[in-house]
PDB file of C-alpha atoms in Angstrom:
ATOM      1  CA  UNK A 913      38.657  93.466 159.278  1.00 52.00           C
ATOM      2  CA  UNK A 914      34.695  93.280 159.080  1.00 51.00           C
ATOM      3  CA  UNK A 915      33.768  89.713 158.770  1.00 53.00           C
ATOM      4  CA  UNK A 916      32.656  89.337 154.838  1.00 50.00           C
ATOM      5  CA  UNK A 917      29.169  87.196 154.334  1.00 51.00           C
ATOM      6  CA  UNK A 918      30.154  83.917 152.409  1.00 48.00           C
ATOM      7  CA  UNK A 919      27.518  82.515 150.182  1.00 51.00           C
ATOM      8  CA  UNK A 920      26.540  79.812 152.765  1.00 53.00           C
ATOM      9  CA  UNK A 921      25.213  82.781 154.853  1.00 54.00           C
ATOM     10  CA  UNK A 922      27.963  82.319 157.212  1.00 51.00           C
ATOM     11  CA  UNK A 923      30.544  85.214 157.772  1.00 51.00           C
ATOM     12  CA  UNK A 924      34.065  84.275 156.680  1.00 49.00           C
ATOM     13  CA  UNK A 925      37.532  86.567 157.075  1.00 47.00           C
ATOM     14  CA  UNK A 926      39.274  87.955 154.085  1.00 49.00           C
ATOM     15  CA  UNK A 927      42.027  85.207 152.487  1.00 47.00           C
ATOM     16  CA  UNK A 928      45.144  86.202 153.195  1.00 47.00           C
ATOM     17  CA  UNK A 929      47.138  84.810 150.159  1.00 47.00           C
ATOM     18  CA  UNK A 930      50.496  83.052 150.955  1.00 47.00           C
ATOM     19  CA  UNK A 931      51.165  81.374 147.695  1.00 50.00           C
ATOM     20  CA  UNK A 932      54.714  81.102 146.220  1.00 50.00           C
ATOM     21  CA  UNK A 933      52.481  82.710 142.964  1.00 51.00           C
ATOM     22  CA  UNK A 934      51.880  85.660 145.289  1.00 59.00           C
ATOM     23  CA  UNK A 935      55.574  86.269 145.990  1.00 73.00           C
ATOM     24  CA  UNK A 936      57.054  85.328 142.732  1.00 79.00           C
ATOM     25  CA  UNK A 937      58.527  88.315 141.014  1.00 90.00           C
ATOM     26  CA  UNK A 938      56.077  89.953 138.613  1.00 95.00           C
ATOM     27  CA  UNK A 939      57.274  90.358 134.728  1.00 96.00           C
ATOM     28  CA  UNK A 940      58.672  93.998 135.419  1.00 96.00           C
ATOM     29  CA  UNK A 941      60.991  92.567 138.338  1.00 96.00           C
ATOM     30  CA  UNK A 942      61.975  89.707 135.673  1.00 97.00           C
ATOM     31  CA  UNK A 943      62.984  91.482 133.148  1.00 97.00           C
ATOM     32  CA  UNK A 944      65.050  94.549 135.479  1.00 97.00           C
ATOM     33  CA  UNK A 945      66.764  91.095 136.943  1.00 97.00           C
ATOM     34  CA  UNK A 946      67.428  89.817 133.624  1.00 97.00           C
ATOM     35  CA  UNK A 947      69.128  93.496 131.847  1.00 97.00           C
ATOM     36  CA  UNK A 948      70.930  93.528 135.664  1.00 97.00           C
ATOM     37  CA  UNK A 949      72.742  89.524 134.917  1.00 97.00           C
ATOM     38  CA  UNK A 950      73.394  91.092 131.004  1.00 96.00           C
ATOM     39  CA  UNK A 951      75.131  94.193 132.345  1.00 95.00           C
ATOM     40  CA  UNK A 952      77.471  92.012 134.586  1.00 96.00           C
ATOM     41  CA  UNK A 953      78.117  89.542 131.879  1.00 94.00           C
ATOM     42  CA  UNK A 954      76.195  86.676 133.457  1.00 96.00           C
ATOM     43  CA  UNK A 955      74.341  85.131 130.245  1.00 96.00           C
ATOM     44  CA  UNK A 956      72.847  81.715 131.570  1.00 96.00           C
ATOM     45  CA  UNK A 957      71.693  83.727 134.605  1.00 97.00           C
ATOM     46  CA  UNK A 958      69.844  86.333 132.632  1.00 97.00           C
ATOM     47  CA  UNK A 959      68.087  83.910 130.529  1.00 97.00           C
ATOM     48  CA  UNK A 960      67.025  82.266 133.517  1.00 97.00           C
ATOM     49  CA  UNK A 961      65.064  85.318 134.431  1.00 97.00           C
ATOM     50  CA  UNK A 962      64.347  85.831 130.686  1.00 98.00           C
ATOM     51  CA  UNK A 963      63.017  82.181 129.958  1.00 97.00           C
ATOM     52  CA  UNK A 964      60.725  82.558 133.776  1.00 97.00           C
ATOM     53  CA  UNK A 965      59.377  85.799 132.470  1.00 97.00           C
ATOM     54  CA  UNK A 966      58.218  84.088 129.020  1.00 97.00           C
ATOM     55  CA  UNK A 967      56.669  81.597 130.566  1.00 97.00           C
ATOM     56  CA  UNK A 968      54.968  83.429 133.276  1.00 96.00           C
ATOM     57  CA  UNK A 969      53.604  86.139 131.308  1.00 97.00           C
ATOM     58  CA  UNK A 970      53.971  85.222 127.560  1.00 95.00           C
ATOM     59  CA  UNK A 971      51.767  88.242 127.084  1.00 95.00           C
ATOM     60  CA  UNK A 972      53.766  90.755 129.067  1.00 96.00           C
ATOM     61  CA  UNK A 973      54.351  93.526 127.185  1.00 96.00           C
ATOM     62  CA  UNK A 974      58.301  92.258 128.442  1.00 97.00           C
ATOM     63  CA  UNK A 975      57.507  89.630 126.417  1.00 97.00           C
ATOM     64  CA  UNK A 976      59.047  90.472 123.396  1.00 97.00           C
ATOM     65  CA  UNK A 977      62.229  92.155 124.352  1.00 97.00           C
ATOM     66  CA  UNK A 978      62.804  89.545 126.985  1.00 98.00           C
ATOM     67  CA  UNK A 979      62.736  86.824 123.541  1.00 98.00           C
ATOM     68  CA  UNK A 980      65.495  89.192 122.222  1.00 98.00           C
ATOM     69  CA  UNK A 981      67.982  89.785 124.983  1.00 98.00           C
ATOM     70  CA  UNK A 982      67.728  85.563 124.798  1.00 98.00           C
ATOM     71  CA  UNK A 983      68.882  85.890 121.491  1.00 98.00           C
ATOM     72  CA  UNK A 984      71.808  88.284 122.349  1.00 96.00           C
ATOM     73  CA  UNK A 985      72.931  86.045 125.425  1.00 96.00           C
ATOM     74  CA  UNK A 986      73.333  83.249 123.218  1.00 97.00           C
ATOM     75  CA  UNK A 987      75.143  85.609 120.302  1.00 95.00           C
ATOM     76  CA  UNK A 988      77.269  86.821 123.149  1.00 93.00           C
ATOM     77  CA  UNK A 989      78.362  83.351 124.005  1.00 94.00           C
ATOM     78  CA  UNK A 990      79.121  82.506 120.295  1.00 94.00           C
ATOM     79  CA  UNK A 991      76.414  80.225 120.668  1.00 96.00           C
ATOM     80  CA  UNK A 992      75.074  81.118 116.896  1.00 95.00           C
ATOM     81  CA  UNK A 993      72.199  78.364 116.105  1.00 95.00           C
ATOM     82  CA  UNK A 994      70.680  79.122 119.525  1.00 97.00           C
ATOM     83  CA  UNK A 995      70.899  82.848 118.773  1.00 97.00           C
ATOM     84  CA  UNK A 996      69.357  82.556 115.531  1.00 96.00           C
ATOM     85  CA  UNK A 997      66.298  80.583 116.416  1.00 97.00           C
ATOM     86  CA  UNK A 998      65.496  82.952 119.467  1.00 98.00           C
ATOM     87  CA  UNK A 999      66.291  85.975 117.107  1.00 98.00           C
ATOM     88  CA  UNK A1000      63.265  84.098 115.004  1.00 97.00           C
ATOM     89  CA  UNK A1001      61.334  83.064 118.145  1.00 97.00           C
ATOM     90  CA  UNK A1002      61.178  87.195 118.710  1.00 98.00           C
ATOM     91  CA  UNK A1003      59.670  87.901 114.709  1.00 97.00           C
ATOM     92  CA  UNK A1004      57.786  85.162 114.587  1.00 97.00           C
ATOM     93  CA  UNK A1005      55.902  84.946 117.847  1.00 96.00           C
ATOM     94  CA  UNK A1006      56.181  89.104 118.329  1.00 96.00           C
ATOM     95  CA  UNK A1007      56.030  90.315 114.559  1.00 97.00           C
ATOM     96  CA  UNK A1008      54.911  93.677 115.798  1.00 97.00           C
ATOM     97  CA  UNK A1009      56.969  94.393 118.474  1.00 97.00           C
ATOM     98  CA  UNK A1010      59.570  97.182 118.486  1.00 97.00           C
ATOM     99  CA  UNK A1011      62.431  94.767 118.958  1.00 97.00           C
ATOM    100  CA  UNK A1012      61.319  92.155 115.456  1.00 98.00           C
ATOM    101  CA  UNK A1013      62.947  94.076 112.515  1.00 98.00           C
ATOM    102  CA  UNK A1014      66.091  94.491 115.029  1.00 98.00           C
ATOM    103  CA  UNK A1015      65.707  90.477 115.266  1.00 98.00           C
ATOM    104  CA  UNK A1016      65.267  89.571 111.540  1.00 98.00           C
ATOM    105  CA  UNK A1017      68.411  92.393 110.930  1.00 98.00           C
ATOM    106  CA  UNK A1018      70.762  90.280 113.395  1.00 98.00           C
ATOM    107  CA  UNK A1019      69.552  87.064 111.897  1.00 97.00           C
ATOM    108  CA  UNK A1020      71.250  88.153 108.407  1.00 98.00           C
ATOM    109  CA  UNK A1021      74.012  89.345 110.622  1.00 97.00           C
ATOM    110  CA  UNK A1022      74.528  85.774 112.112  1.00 96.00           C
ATOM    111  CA  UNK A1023      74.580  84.280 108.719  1.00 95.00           C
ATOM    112  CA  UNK A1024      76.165  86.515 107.108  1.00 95.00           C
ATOM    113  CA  UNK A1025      78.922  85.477 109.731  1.00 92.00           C
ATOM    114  CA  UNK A1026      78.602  82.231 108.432  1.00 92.00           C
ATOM    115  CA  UNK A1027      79.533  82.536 105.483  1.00 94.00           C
ATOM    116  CA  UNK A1028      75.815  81.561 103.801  1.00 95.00           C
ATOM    117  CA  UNK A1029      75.538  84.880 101.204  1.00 96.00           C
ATOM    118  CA  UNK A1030      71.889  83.721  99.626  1.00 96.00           C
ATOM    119  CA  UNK A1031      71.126  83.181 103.219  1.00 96.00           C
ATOM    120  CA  UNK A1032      71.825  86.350 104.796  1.00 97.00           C
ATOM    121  CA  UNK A1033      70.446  88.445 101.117  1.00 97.00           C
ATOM    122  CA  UNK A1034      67.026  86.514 101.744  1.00 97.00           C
ATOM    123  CA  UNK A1035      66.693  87.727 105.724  1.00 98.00           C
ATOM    124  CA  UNK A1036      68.110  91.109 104.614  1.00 98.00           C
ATOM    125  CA  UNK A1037      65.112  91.539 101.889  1.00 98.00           C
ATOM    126  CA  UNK A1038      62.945  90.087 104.471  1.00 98.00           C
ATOM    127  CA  UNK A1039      64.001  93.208 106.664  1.00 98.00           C
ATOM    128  CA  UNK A1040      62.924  95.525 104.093  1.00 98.00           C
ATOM    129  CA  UNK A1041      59.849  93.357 103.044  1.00 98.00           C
ATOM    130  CA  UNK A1042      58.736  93.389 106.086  1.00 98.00           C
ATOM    131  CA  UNK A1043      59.604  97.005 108.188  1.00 98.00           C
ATOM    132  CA  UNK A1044      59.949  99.008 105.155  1.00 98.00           C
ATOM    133  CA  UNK A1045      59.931 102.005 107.711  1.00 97.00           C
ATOM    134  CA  UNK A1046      62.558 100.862 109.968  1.00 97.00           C
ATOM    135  CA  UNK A1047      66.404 101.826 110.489  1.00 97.00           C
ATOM    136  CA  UNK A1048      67.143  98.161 109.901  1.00 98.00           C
ATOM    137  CA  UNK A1049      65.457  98.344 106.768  1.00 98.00           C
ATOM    138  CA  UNK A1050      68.162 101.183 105.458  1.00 98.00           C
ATOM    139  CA  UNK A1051      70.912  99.514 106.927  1.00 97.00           C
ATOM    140  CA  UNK A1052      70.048  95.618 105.609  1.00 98.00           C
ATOM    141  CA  UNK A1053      69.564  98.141 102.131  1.00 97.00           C
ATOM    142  CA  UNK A1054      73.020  99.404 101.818  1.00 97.00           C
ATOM    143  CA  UNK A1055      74.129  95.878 102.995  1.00 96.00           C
ATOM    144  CA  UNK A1056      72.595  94.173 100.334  1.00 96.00           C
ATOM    145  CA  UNK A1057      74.215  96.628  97.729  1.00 95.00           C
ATOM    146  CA  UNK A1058      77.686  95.570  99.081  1.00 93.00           C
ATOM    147  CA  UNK A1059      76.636  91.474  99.040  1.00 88.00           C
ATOM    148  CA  UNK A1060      75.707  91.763  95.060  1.00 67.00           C
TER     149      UNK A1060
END
């Protein structure tokens, strides 16, 4: 390649960038890795790639649905209080995102579970309250009529 004039006047070659940063997996690759270790049942593995992505690129647009298939490793493991706070990690750090009103619906569901009726009503008329427009939103309705 052409040598490239460096601001000292003297010609330097191009970098060639060898960094680890370079050949770490973007948030695309994270996230495809992540769904792959769901699929074969391999929670703790998929968070792995789920929690790297986050940190990474906490703006991805993976971002948000990488926070939520956290959530359902950790419901899929029975692991309840660790589901629940990463189903609220997803609304309240992603309130926008497509995934959030699925969150806050499987919150309810988790308490509901639980056994904690005032609990689960106030997340399901959060639901409502908050994605009046979503499918969650009629289902956490009709759920509510059932919990009076």
């Amino acid at each position: 390649p052409p040598a490239v004039p460096s601001a000292g006047g003297r010609p330097t070659s191009p970098t060639v960038v060898d960094s680890a940063a370079a050949r770490a997996p973007g948030p695309n690759q994270l996230y495809t890795d992540g769904r792959d270790q769901l699929t074969r049942g391999s929670s703790a593995t998929a968070r792995i790639y789920f929690q790297e992505l986050l940190t990474n690129y906490p703006t991805s647009d993976y971002a948000p649905d990488a926070q939520f298939w956290i959530a359902e490793s950790f419901a899929k493991e029975k692991n309840l209080p660790a589901a629940d706070a990463a189903y609220a990690a997803v609304v309240s750090a992603h309130p926008t995102a497509a995934k959030a009103p699925t969150a806050l619906y499987k919150r309810a569901q988790l308490v509901l579970q639980q056994g904690l009726i005032p609990q689960a009503r106030t997340l399901l008329e959060q639901v409502i309250a908050r994605y009046p427009r979503s499918d969650e939103a009629e289902l956490a309705a009709e759920q509510l009529k059932t919990l009076r």
